[in-house]
Amino acid sequence: MTHLVSIENVDMRYGGASGTLAVADLTFKVDKGEFAAVVGPSGCGKSTLMRLVTGLHIPQAGNVIVAGQHVTEPVSIVGMAFQNPSMLPWRTTLDNILLPLEIVERHRKRLRAHKAEYVEKAEHLLEVVGLKDFGSKYPWQLSGGMQQRANLCRALIHEPQLLMLDEPFGALDAFTREELWCVIRDLHAAQDVTIVLVTHDLREAVFLADKILVMSARPGRVLREHRVPFARPRDLEITYDKAFNDVVHELHGEIASARRAA
Amino acid sequence: MSAVIEDIQKPEPARPLIARIDWVKASPWLYTVALFAIWEAAVRIFDLPYTVLPAPSRIFAALYQYWSPIWKNSLQTLYTTTLGFLMAVVGGLALGLFIGWSKVIYAGLYPLMIGFNAVPKVAVVPILVIWFGIGAVPAMLTAFLISFFPIVVNVATGLATIEPETEDVLRALGAKKLDIMLKVGIPRSMPYFFGSLKVAITLAFVGSVVSETVASNYGLGNLMSSAQSQFNVPLVFAGLLALAVEGIVMYSIMAWVEKRMTGWAHRSTMSH
Ligand SMILES: Nc1ncnc2c1ncn2[C@@H]1O[C@H](COP(=O)(O)OP(=O)(O)OP(=O)(O)O)[C@@H](O)[C@H]1O
Ligand SMILES: [Mg+2]
C-alpha cells in the first residue's frame, strides 16, 4: 500500500441527475511523499478533484481511497489552502493558524492542556514561511502575500499527511510567488508530507512537482501523466534551463489542445 | 495593534480660534442650532399661529412649563422602549441563530418573517390590549414586535453568508455544523447584529409611542395625544423634542456599543 491517494473511475455531477458533469472517469494515484501537480483548462474540474479527495464531495460513481480507506466523509488527515486565504478577521494570525487544532478530534482534546506547545509550533511555522513576529497581528494588517503564507501555516499546523493546495499563489506577484515556491519546496523536503497542488502556472507545476497530471476540458479526466525528471533539491535557476522550458512548453501545448477539443 | 492605525498627531503651533475648531465635530451642533434658528425666523416672518406651528422659543417655554410631566413620561417611554428592545435583542438573536442555522429553515421561515413584518404594528395594538389590557405591557410588546425583525434578519444573514472556502477548510478537518457555527458563523454575524441594534432601537421608539398614543395612560405618546386633544400644540412639540433627544441618545449608545464590540469589522473592510 504505497498509494496515499487513489481515485478510480470517478464521476461527479453537481446538482442532481441533470446537473453539470464536472469530472468523468477520473483516475489517478498519488504515492506517499509524492508531490503531484494538477493542471488543465479552466473549469475542467480541478477544484472538484480537491473536494473529492478531501471527502467534501462524495462521487456518484467510482472509488476514492485515501490512506487505504474509502472516503465517505471528510478525512481529517488533510490540510487545505485555497487562493482566497479566508483568514478570520476577528482572530489574530496566530489564533487563525491554531484554528484547525480546535477542530481536529485528535488535537482538540489536548489543546487546552498543551497550549504552549502548540503555540510554539505555530510560531515555528510562521518563522519558516517568513512571518516571524507577525503572529499577534490581525489578518487585515497583513498584505495579500503575507496572508497567503499564514494560510499555508494554517494548512500545516495539524501535521497533515496530505496537503491540498488549490491555486494558492494565484493572486500573488511573481517575486512573492517564487519565494513561496521555495517555502513549499523546503517544507516538502523537510517533512514527510504528500502534496497535491492545483495550479494554472505551468512553471510552478514543473518547478515543484514530481508528477504532473494534465486534465481534459470538462468533464475532466486525466489526459496524461508527466514525470518531472529534474533532480532535487531544485534551485530557482533551473526555471531558466532549456530542459525546464521544454517541459513547460510541452504542457502548454497539451492544455491548448485540450481546450480546443472542448 | 491600535498604534498602527492611529494617525500621527504632530504638535500644532498656536493658530487663530477659527482654525482650531474641529468643524466635523462641531457641525451636528451647528446644524441643529441653524435648524432651530430658521424655524424660529420662519414662524415669525410668516406669522404662523402657534396652534399650527409653534416657534422653538414657544416649545422650549412649554418644555420648561411642563417639565415635570414631560420628564416623568419620558422616563416611562424610555423604560417601555428599552424593555421591549431588550426582549427584541434576546429574541431576535435567538431566532436569527435558529433561522441562519440551515438553508432549509432559512428558506422556510423567511417568507413568514417578511409577512409578519409587513403587518402594520399599529393594527396589532388592539389585539395586545385585549390580551394584556391598557398600559405599559402593550407598549413594550409593540416595541418588541417592531424592533425584532431587523435583528433577526441581520443575524440570520450573517450566518447564512459564510464564505464557502472557510467552510470547506473546516469541514475537511472534520468540523461539525456546530463547530462551524461557533467558530465562524456566530463571530461573523456579530457585526451584522450590532449594526442592526441602531435600526432596532429607533424602531422600538416608534412602536412604544404608537402604542402609548392609542392605548395607554402613561408615556410620551399619551402625553402628546392628550395635549393634542386640548389644542396644546406647543406641548405636543415639546413631547416630540423629548422623544427626539431620547432617540438620539439611545442611537449613540448603540453606535458606541457596535464600535466597541466589532471594531475589527470596520478595520477589515477598510483594508479591502
Ligand atoms: N457547487 C457547484 N455547483 C454546480 N456546479 C459546479 C459547482 N462547482 C463547480 N461546478 C461546475 O463544475 C465544473 C468544474 O468546476 P471546478 O471548480 O472543479 O473547475 P476548476 O477546474 O477548479 O476551474 P478553475 O480552474 O477555473 O478554478 C465547472 O463547470 C463548474 O461550473
Ligand atoms: Mg478551481
PDB file of C-alpha atoms in Angstrom, chain A:
ATOM      1  CA  MET A   1       0.000   0.000   0.000  1.00  0.00           C
ATOM      2  CA  THR A   2       2.158   2.853  -1.222  1.00  0.00           C
ATOM      3  CA  HIS A   3      -0.583   4.993  -2.733  1.00  0.00           C
ATOM      4  CA  LEU A   4      -1.825   7.607  -0.335  1.00  0.00           C
ATOM      5  CA  VAL A   5      -4.499   8.779  -2.753  1.00  0.00           C
ATOM      6  CA  SER A   6      -6.175   6.540  -5.236  1.00  0.00           C
ATOM      7  CA  ILE A   7      -9.007   7.745  -7.470  1.00  0.00           C
ATOM      8  CA  GLU A   8     -10.626   5.126  -9.681  1.00  0.00           C
ATOM      9  CA  ASN A   9     -13.148   5.804 -12.456  1.00  0.00           C
ATOM     10  CA  VAL A  10     -14.803   8.596 -10.567  1.00  0.00           C
ATOM     11  CA  ASP A  11     -17.840  10.505 -11.917  1.00  0.00           C
ATOM     12  CA  MET A  12     -19.004  13.620 -10.134  1.00  0.00           C
ATOM     13  CA  ARG A  13     -22.089  15.562 -11.135  1.00  0.00           C
ATOM     14  CA  TYR A  14     -23.275  18.744  -9.461  1.00  0.00           C
ATOM     15  CA  GLY A  15     -26.924  19.483  -8.799  1.00  0.00           C
ATOM     16  CA  GLY A  16     -28.800  16.233  -9.378  1.00  0.00           C
ATOM     17  CA  ALA A  17     -29.150  13.934 -12.369  1.00  0.00           C
ATOM     18  CA  SER A  18     -29.487  16.713 -14.949  1.00  0.00           C
ATOM     19  CA  GLY A  19     -26.736  18.872 -13.426  1.00  0.00           C
ATOM     20  CA  THR A  20     -23.209  19.651 -14.567  1.00  0.00           C
ATOM     21  CA  LEU A  21     -20.972  16.635 -15.023  1.00  0.00           C
ATOM     22  CA  ALA A  22     -17.745  18.044 -13.605  1.00  0.00           C
ATOM     23  CA  VAL A  23     -15.441  15.046 -13.855  1.00  0.00           C
ATOM     24  CA  ALA A  24     -15.972  11.765 -15.675  1.00  0.00           C
ATOM     25  CA  ASP A  25     -13.974   8.569 -15.438  1.00  0.00           C
ATOM     26  CA  LEU A  26     -11.279  10.316 -13.451  1.00  0.00           C
ATOM     27  CA  THR A  27      -8.433   8.022 -12.484  1.00  0.00           C
ATOM     28  CA  PHE A  28      -5.103   8.801 -10.882  1.00  0.00           C
ATOM     29  CA  LYS A  29      -2.872   7.855  -7.974  1.00  0.00           C
ATOM     30  CA  VAL A  30      -0.560   9.790  -5.734  1.00  0.00           C
ATOM     31  CA  ASP A  31       2.149   7.975  -3.804  1.00  0.00           C
ATOM     32  CA  LYS A  32       3.026   8.662  -0.240  1.00  0.00           C
ATOM     33  CA  GLY A  33       5.527  11.505  -0.023  1.00  0.00           C
ATOM     34  CA  GLU A  34       4.991  12.443  -3.658  1.00  0.00           C
ATOM     35  CA  PHE A  35       4.407  15.962  -4.948  1.00  0.00           C
ATOM     36  CA  ALA A  36       1.702  15.957  -7.618  1.00  0.00           C
ATOM     37  CA  ALA A  37       0.547  18.959  -9.618  1.00  0.00           C
ATOM     38  CA  VAL A  38      -2.758  19.144 -11.461  1.00  0.00           C
ATOM     39  CA  VAL A  39      -3.076  21.394 -14.498  1.00  0.00           C
ATOM     40  CA  GLY A  40      -5.817  21.799 -17.071  1.00  0.00           C
ATOM     41  CA  PRO A  41      -8.173  24.247 -18.758  1.00  0.00           C
ATOM     42  CA  SER A  42     -10.272  26.499 -16.559  1.00  0.00           C
ATOM     43  CA  GLY A  43     -13.469  24.875 -15.311  1.00  0.00           C
ATOM     44  CA  CYS A  44     -12.243  21.364 -16.035  1.00  0.00           C
ATOM     45  CA  GLY A  45     -12.903  20.110 -12.524  1.00  0.00           C
ATOM     46  CA  LYS A  46      -9.628  20.683 -10.691  1.00  0.00           C
ATOM     47  CA  SER A  47     -11.260  22.160  -7.620  1.00  0.00           C
ATOM     48  CA  THR A  48     -13.798  19.366  -7.804  1.00  0.00           C
ATOM     49  CA  LEU A  49     -10.940  16.887  -7.686  1.00  0.00           C
ATOM     50  CA  MET A  50      -9.683  18.560  -4.488  1.00  0.00           C
ATOM     51  CA  ARG A  51     -13.115  18.302  -2.922  1.00  0.00           C
ATOM     52  CA  LEU A  52     -13.377  14.651  -3.876  1.00  0.00           C
ATOM     53  CA  VAL A  53     -10.041  13.738  -2.332  1.00  0.00           C
ATOM     54  CA  THR A  54     -10.815  15.565   0.906  1.00  0.00           C
ATOM     55  CA  GLY A  55     -14.244  13.987   1.172  1.00  0.00           C
ATOM     56  CA  LEU A  56     -16.146  17.257   0.855  1.00  0.00           C
ATOM     57  CA  HIS A  57     -17.984  15.711  -2.082  1.00  0.00           C
ATOM     58  CA  ILE A  58     -18.869  12.064  -2.443  1.00  0.00           C
ATOM     59  CA  PRO A  59     -18.837  10.931  -6.094  1.00  0.00           C
ATOM     60  CA  GLN A  60     -21.826   9.330  -7.805  1.00  0.00           C
ATOM     61  CA  ALA A  61     -19.632   6.611  -9.267  1.00  0.00           C
ATOM     62  CA  GLY A  62     -16.151   5.207  -8.711  1.00  0.00           C
ATOM     63  CA  ASN A  63     -13.848   4.895  -5.738  1.00  0.00           C
ATOM     64  CA  VAL A  64     -11.949   7.482  -3.766  1.00  0.00           C
ATOM     65  CA  ILE A  65      -9.437   5.839  -1.456  1.00  0.00           C
ATOM     66  CA  VAL A  66      -7.257   7.912   0.840  1.00  0.00           C
ATOM     67  CA  ALA A  67      -4.759   6.294   3.210  1.00  0.00           C
ATOM     68  CA  GLY A  68      -6.234   2.900   2.498  1.00  0.00           C
ATOM     69  CA  GLN A  69      -9.796   3.890   3.359  1.00  0.00           C
ATOM     70  CA  HIS A  70     -12.841   4.528   1.205  1.00  0.00           C
ATOM     71  CA  VAL A  71     -13.711   8.179   1.588  1.00  0.00           C
ATOM     72  CA  THR A  72     -17.296   8.564   2.758  1.00  0.00           C
ATOM     73  CA  GLU A  73     -16.895  11.694   4.863  1.00  0.00           C
ATOM     74  CA  PRO A  74     -14.277  14.424   5.284  1.00  0.00           C
ATOM     75  CA  VAL A  75     -10.881  12.963   6.095  1.00  0.00           C
ATOM     76  CA  SER A  76      -9.043  14.924   8.741  1.00  0.00           C
ATOM     77  CA  ILE A  77      -5.565  13.867   7.641  1.00  0.00           C
ATOM     78  CA  VAL A  78      -5.589  16.660   5.055  1.00  0.00           C
ATOM     79  CA  GLY A  79      -4.745  20.318   5.201  1.00  0.00           C
ATOM     80  CA  MET A  80      -6.216  22.648   2.597  1.00  0.00           C
ATOM     81  CA  ALA A  81      -5.315  26.052   1.265  1.00  0.00           C
ATOM     82  CA  PHE A  82      -7.183  27.994  -1.393  1.00  0.00           C
ATOM     83  CA  GLN A  83      -6.422  31.022  -3.488  1.00  0.00           C
ATOM     84  CA  ASN A  84      -8.552  33.061  -1.115  1.00  0.00           C
ATOM     85  CA  PRO A  85      -6.684  32.938   2.217  1.00  0.00           C
ATOM     86  CA  SER A  86     -10.021  33.146   4.117  1.00  0.00           C
ATOM     87  CA  MET A  87      -8.456  34.189   7.408  1.00  0.00           C
ATOM     88  CA  LEU A  88     -10.977  35.089  10.096  1.00  0.00           C
ATOM     89  CA  PRO A  89     -10.634  38.846  10.653  1.00  0.00           C
ATOM     90  CA  TRP A  90     -11.553  38.734  14.350  1.00  0.00           C
ATOM     91  CA  ARG A  91      -8.704  36.384  15.208  1.00  0.00           C
ATOM     92  CA  THR A  92      -5.034  37.222  15.287  1.00  0.00           C
ATOM     93  CA  THR A  93      -2.856  35.476  12.751  1.00  0.00           C
ATOM     94  CA  LEU A  94      -1.638  33.096  15.421  1.00  0.00           C
ATOM     95  CA  ASP A  95      -5.175  32.228  16.510  1.00  0.00           C
ATOM     96  CA  ASN A  96      -6.150  31.745  12.882  1.00  0.00           C
ATOM     97  CA  ILE A  97      -3.341  29.257  12.484  1.00  0.00           C
ATOM     98  CA  LEU A  98      -4.389  27.416  15.634  1.00  0.00           C
ATOM     99  CA  LEU A  99      -7.977  27.099  14.387  1.00  0.00           C
ATOM    100  CA  PRO A 100      -7.624  23.600  12.856  1.00  0.00           C
ATOM    101  CA  LEU A 101      -6.450  22.310  16.226  1.00  0.00           C
ATOM    102  CA  GLU A 102      -9.754  23.384  17.725  1.00  0.00           C
ATOM    103  CA  ILE A 103     -11.497  21.197  15.148  1.00  0.00           C
ATOM    104  CA  VAL A 104      -9.444  18.070  14.554  1.00  0.00           C
ATOM    105  CA  GLU A 105     -10.546  15.423  17.022  1.00  0.00           C
ATOM    106  CA  ARG A 106      -7.061  14.239  17.901  1.00  0.00           C
ATOM    107  CA  HIS A 107      -5.869  17.729  18.880  1.00  0.00           C
ATOM    108  CA  ARG A 108      -8.874  19.499  20.318  1.00  0.00           C
ATOM    109  CA  LYS A 109      -8.801  17.416  23.480  1.00  0.00           C
ATOM    110  CA  ARG A 110      -5.148  18.200  24.085  1.00  0.00           C
ATOM    111  CA  LEU A 111      -5.241  21.839  23.037  1.00  0.00           C
ATOM    112  CA  ARG A 112      -6.116  23.407  26.361  1.00  0.00           C
ATOM    113  CA  ALA A 113      -3.568  21.487  28.378  1.00  0.00           C
ATOM    114  CA  HIS A 114      -0.776  21.747  25.821  1.00  0.00           C
ATOM    115  CA  LYS A 115      -1.457  25.224  24.513  1.00  0.00           C
ATOM    116  CA  ALA A 116       2.118  26.430  24.922  1.00  0.00           C
ATOM    117  CA  GLU A 117       3.481  23.548  22.904  1.00  0.00           C
ATOM    118  CA  TYR A 118       1.078  24.263  20.037  1.00  0.00           C
ATOM    119  CA  VAL A 119       1.758  27.986  20.110  1.00  0.00           C
ATOM    120  CA  GLU A 120       5.439  27.232  19.861  1.00  0.00           C
ATOM    121  CA  LYS A 121       4.767  25.034  16.872  1.00  0.00           C
ATOM    122  CA  ALA A 122       2.705  27.728  15.195  1.00  0.00           C
ATOM    123  CA  GLU A 123       5.424  30.260  15.800  1.00  0.00           C
ATOM    124  CA  HIS A 124       7.957  27.913  14.318  1.00  0.00           C
ATOM    125  CA  LEU A 125       5.799  27.560  11.185  1.00  0.00           C
ATOM    126  CA  LEU A 126       5.446  31.329  10.981  1.00  0.00           C
ATOM    127  CA  GLU A 127       9.192  31.599  11.081  1.00  0.00           C
ATOM    128  CA  VAL A 128       9.567  29.006   8.336  1.00  0.00           C
ATOM    129  CA  VAL A 129       7.305  30.973   5.976  1.00  0.00           C
ATOM    130  CA  GLY A 130       8.995  34.245   6.899  1.00  0.00           C
ATOM    131  CA  LEU A 131       6.342  35.703   9.162  1.00  0.00           C
ATOM    132  CA  LYS A 132       8.249  35.720  12.422  1.00  0.00           C
ATOM    133  CA  ASP A 133       6.727  38.174  14.931  1.00  0.00           C
ATOM    134  CA  PHE A 134       3.565  38.649  12.875  1.00  0.00           C
ATOM    135  CA  GLY A 135       1.506  36.178  14.913  1.00  0.00           C
ATOM    136  CA  SER A 136      -0.086  38.874  17.023  1.00  0.00           C
ATOM    137  CA  LYS A 137      -1.167  40.924  14.016  1.00  0.00           C
ATOM    138  CA  TYR A 138      -4.656  40.662  12.606  1.00  0.00           C
ATOM    139  CA  PRO A 139      -5.017  39.279   9.083  1.00  0.00           C
ATOM    140  CA  TRP A 140      -6.183  42.638   7.769  1.00  0.00           C
ATOM    141  CA  GLN A 141      -2.909  44.101   8.913  1.00  0.00           C
ATOM    142  CA  LEU A 142      -1.039  41.724   6.594  1.00  0.00           C
ATOM    143  CA  SER A 143      -0.506  42.047   2.854  1.00  0.00           C
ATOM    144  CA  GLY A 144      -2.040  39.508   0.475  1.00  0.00           C
ATOM    145  CA  GLY A 145       1.219  37.576   0.223  1.00  0.00           C
ATOM    146  CA  MET A 146       1.627  37.517   3.988  1.00  0.00           C
ATOM    147  CA  GLN A 147      -1.940  36.282   4.408  1.00  0.00           C
ATOM    148  CA  GLN A 148      -1.221  33.500   1.960  1.00  0.00           C
ATOM    149  CA  ARG A 149       1.847  32.497   3.975  1.00  0.00           C
ATOM    150  CA  ALA A 150      -0.284  32.394   7.109  1.00  0.00           C
ATOM    151  CA  ASN A 151      -2.808  30.342   5.174  1.00  0.00           C
ATOM    152  CA  LEU A 152      -0.083  27.775   4.488  1.00  0.00           C
ATOM    153  CA  CYS A 153       0.741  27.648   8.179  1.00  0.00           C
ATOM    154  CA  ARG A 154      -2.893  27.027   8.983  1.00  0.00           C
ATOM    155  CA  ALA A 155      -2.978  24.164   6.483  1.00  0.00           C
ATOM    156  CA  LEU A 156       0.105  22.616   8.103  1.00  0.00           C
ATOM    157  CA  ILE A 157      -0.434  23.124  11.826  1.00  0.00           C
ATOM    158  CA  HIS A 158      -2.120  19.782  12.480  1.00  0.00           C
ATOM    159  CA  GLU A 159       0.656  17.909  10.644  1.00  0.00           C
ATOM    160  CA  PRO A 160      -1.487  16.621   7.797  1.00  0.00           C
ATOM    161  CA  GLN A 161      -0.256  13.659   5.831  1.00  0.00           C
ATOM    162  CA  LEU A 162      -1.769  15.188   2.731  1.00  0.00           C
ATOM    163  CA  LEU A 163      -1.615  18.838   1.773  1.00  0.00           C
ATOM    164  CA  MET A 164      -4.108  20.021  -0.834  1.00  0.00           C
ATOM    165  CA  LEU A 165      -3.340  23.384  -2.428  1.00  0.00           C
ATOM    166  CA  ASP A 166      -5.807  24.964  -4.847  1.00  0.00           C
ATOM    167  CA  GLU A 167      -4.054  27.762  -6.744  1.00  0.00           C
ATOM    168  CA  PRO A 168      -2.629  29.101  -3.506  1.00  0.00           C
ATOM    169  CA  PHE A 169      -0.344  31.617  -5.196  1.00  0.00           C
ATOM    170  CA  GLY A 170      -2.707  32.720  -7.954  1.00  0.00           C
ATOM    171  CA  ALA A 171      -3.166  36.235  -6.665  1.00  0.00           C
ATOM    172  CA  LEU A 172       0.457  36.995  -5.834  1.00  0.00           C
ATOM    173  CA  ASP A 173       3.167  38.883  -7.687  1.00  0.00           C
ATOM    174  CA  ALA A 174       5.910  36.914  -9.428  1.00  0.00           C
ATOM    175  CA  PHE A 175       8.601  37.513  -6.802  1.00  0.00           C
ATOM    176  CA  THR A 176       6.448  36.593  -3.818  1.00  0.00           C
ATOM    177  CA  ARG A 177       5.249  33.576  -5.690  1.00  0.00           C
ATOM    178  CA  GLU A 178       8.759  32.307  -6.360  1.00  0.00           C
ATOM    179  CA  GLU A 179       9.652  32.900  -2.749  1.00  0.00           C
ATOM    180  CA  LEU A 180       6.687  30.793  -1.667  1.00  0.00           C
ATOM    181  CA  TRP A 181       7.597  28.076  -4.164  1.00  0.00           C
ATOM    182  CA  CYS A 182      10.829  27.727  -2.254  1.00  0.00           C
ATOM    183  CA  VAL A 183       8.949  27.643   1.052  1.00  0.00           C
ATOM    184  CA  ILE A 184       6.776  24.801  -0.217  1.00  0.00           C
ATOM    185  CA  ARG A 185       9.728  23.009  -1.754  1.00  0.00           C
ATOM    186  CA  ASP A 186      11.596  23.115   1.558  1.00  0.00           C
ATOM    187  CA  LEU A 187       8.560  22.030   3.533  1.00  0.00           C
ATOM    188  CA  HIS A 188       8.124  19.066   1.251  1.00  0.00           C
ATOM    189  CA  ALA A 189      11.782  18.172   1.571  1.00  0.00           C
ATOM    190  CA  ALA A 190      11.852  18.531   5.342  1.00  0.00           C
ATOM    191  CA  GLN A 191       8.611  16.789   6.225  1.00  0.00           C
ATOM    192  CA  ASP A 192       7.044  13.544   5.305  1.00  0.00           C
ATOM    193  CA  VAL A 193       4.099  15.143   3.565  1.00  0.00           C
ATOM    194  CA  THR A 194       2.292  14.344   0.348  1.00  0.00           C
ATOM    195  CA  ILE A 195       1.224  17.377  -1.665  1.00  0.00           C
ATOM    196  CA  VAL A 196      -1.373  17.832  -4.384  1.00  0.00           C
ATOM    197  CA  LEU A 197      -1.175  21.262  -5.999  1.00  0.00           C
ATOM    198  CA  VAL A 198      -3.731  22.648  -8.438  1.00  0.00           C
ATOM    199  CA  THR A 199      -2.296  25.455 -10.497  1.00  0.00           C
ATOM    200  CA  HIS A 200      -2.601  27.472 -13.674  1.00  0.00           C
ATOM    201  CA  ASP A 201       1.061  28.335 -13.604  1.00  0.00           C
ATOM    202  CA  LEU A 202       2.908  25.662 -15.586  1.00  0.00           C
ATOM    203  CA  ARG A 203       6.343  26.833 -14.419  1.00  0.00           C
ATOM    204  CA  GLU A 204       5.139  26.438 -10.863  1.00  0.00           C
ATOM    205  CA  ALA A 205       3.962  22.907 -11.600  1.00  0.00           C
ATOM    206  CA  VAL A 206       7.230  21.883 -13.248  1.00  0.00           C
ATOM    207  CA  PHE A 207       9.399  23.513 -10.606  1.00  0.00           C
ATOM    208  CA  LEU A 208       7.628  21.921  -7.655  1.00  0.00           C
ATOM    209  CA  ALA A 209       6.154  18.605  -8.717  1.00  0.00           C
ATOM    210  CA  ASP A 210       7.403  15.069  -9.151  1.00  0.00           C
ATOM    211  CA  LYS A 211       4.405  14.272 -11.280  1.00  0.00           C
ATOM    212  CA  ILE A 212       2.084  16.452 -13.338  1.00  0.00           C
ATOM    213  CA  LEU A 213      -1.467  15.425 -14.205  1.00  0.00           C
ATOM    214  CA  VAL A 214      -2.895  17.117 -17.283  1.00  0.00           C
ATOM    215  CA  MET A 215      -6.677  17.233 -17.323  1.00  0.00           C
ATOM    216  CA  SER A 216      -9.077  17.442 -20.246  1.00  0.00           C
ATOM    217  CA  ALA A 217     -11.755  20.100 -20.572  1.00  0.00           C
ATOM    218  CA  ARG A 218     -14.978  19.463 -18.678  1.00  0.00           C
ATOM    219  CA  PRO A 219     -15.973  16.765 -17.893  1.00  0.00           C
ATOM    220  CA  GLY A 220     -12.460  16.408 -16.568  1.00  0.00           C
ATOM    221  CA  ARG A 221     -10.336  13.306 -16.704  1.00  0.00           C
ATOM    222  CA  VAL A 222      -6.591  12.794 -16.667  1.00  0.00           C
ATOM    223  CA  LEU A 223      -5.238  13.043 -20.220  1.00  0.00           C
ATOM    224  CA  ARG A 224      -1.619  12.449 -19.428  1.00  0.00           C
ATOM    225  CA  GLU A 225       0.758  11.989 -16.585  1.00  0.00           C
ATOM    226  CA  HIS A 226       4.226  13.567 -16.764  1.00  0.00           C
ATOM    227  CA  ARG A 227       7.170  12.605 -14.611  1.00  0.00           C
ATOM    228  CA  VAL A 228       9.315  15.629 -13.925  1.00  0.00           C
ATOM    229  CA  PRO A 229      12.895  14.457 -14.425  1.00  0.00           C
ATOM    230  CA  PHE A 230      14.800  17.178 -12.571  1.00  0.00           C
ATOM    231  CA  ALA A 231      16.771  16.141  -9.532  1.00  0.00           C
ATOM    232  CA  ARG A 232      16.016  17.547  -6.099  1.00  0.00           C
ATOM    233  CA  PRO A 233      16.832  19.815  -4.417  1.00  0.00           C
ATOM    234  CA  ARG A 234      15.894  22.185  -7.231  1.00  0.00           C
ATOM    235  CA  ASP A 235      17.177  25.697  -7.409  1.00  0.00           C
ATOM    236  CA  LEU A 236      15.112  28.554  -8.841  1.00  0.00           C
ATOM    237  CA  GLU A 237      17.805  28.839 -11.507  1.00  0.00           C
ATOM    238  CA  ILE A 238      16.558  25.691 -13.201  1.00  0.00           C
ATOM    239  CA  THR A 239      13.466  27.572 -14.304  1.00  0.00           C
ATOM    240  CA  TYR A 240      15.733  29.254 -16.886  1.00  0.00           C
ATOM    241  CA  ASP A 241      17.147  25.979 -18.248  1.00  0.00           C
ATOM    242  CA  LYS A 242      16.231  24.820 -21.701  1.00  0.00           C
ATOM    243  CA  ALA A 243      15.137  21.383 -20.462  1.00  0.00           C
ATOM    244  CA  PHE A 244      12.816  23.029 -17.954  1.00  0.00           C
ATOM    245  CA  ASN A 245      11.233  25.261 -20.527  1.00  0.00           C
ATOM    246  CA  ASP A 246      10.807  22.385 -22.916  1.00  0.00           C
ATOM    247  CA  VAL A 247       8.638  20.598 -20.347  1.00  0.00           C
ATOM    248  CA  VAL A 248       6.661  23.788 -19.765  1.00  0.00           C
ATOM    249  CA  HIS A 249       6.224  24.209 -23.486  1.00  0.00           C
ATOM    250  CA  GLU A 250       5.005  20.672 -23.947  1.00  0.00           C
ATOM    251  CA  LEU A 251       2.454  21.065 -21.138  1.00  0.00           C
ATOM    252  CA  HIS A 252       1.296  24.310 -22.661  1.00  0.00           C
ATOM    253  CA  GLY A 253       0.686  22.586 -25.972  1.00  0.00           C
ATOM    254  CA  GLU A 254      -1.308  19.811 -24.335  1.00  0.00           C
ATOM    255  CA  ILE A 255      -3.578  22.167 -22.443  1.00  0.00           C
ATOM    256  CA  ALA A 256      -4.115  24.304 -25.516  1.00  0.00           C
ATOM    257  CA  SER A 257      -5.231  21.264 -27.487  1.00  0.00           C
ATOM    258  CA  ALA A 258      -7.408  20.093 -24.578  1.00  0.00           C
ATOM    259  CA  ARG A 259      -9.125  23.485 -24.724  1.00  0.00           C
ATOM    260  CA  ARG A 260      -9.611  23.209 -28.466  1.00  0.00           C
ATOM    261  CA  ALA A 261     -11.059  19.727 -28.081  1.00  0.00           C
ATOM    262  CA  ALA A 262     -13.780  21.094 -25.802  1.00  0.00           C
TER     263      ALA A 262
END
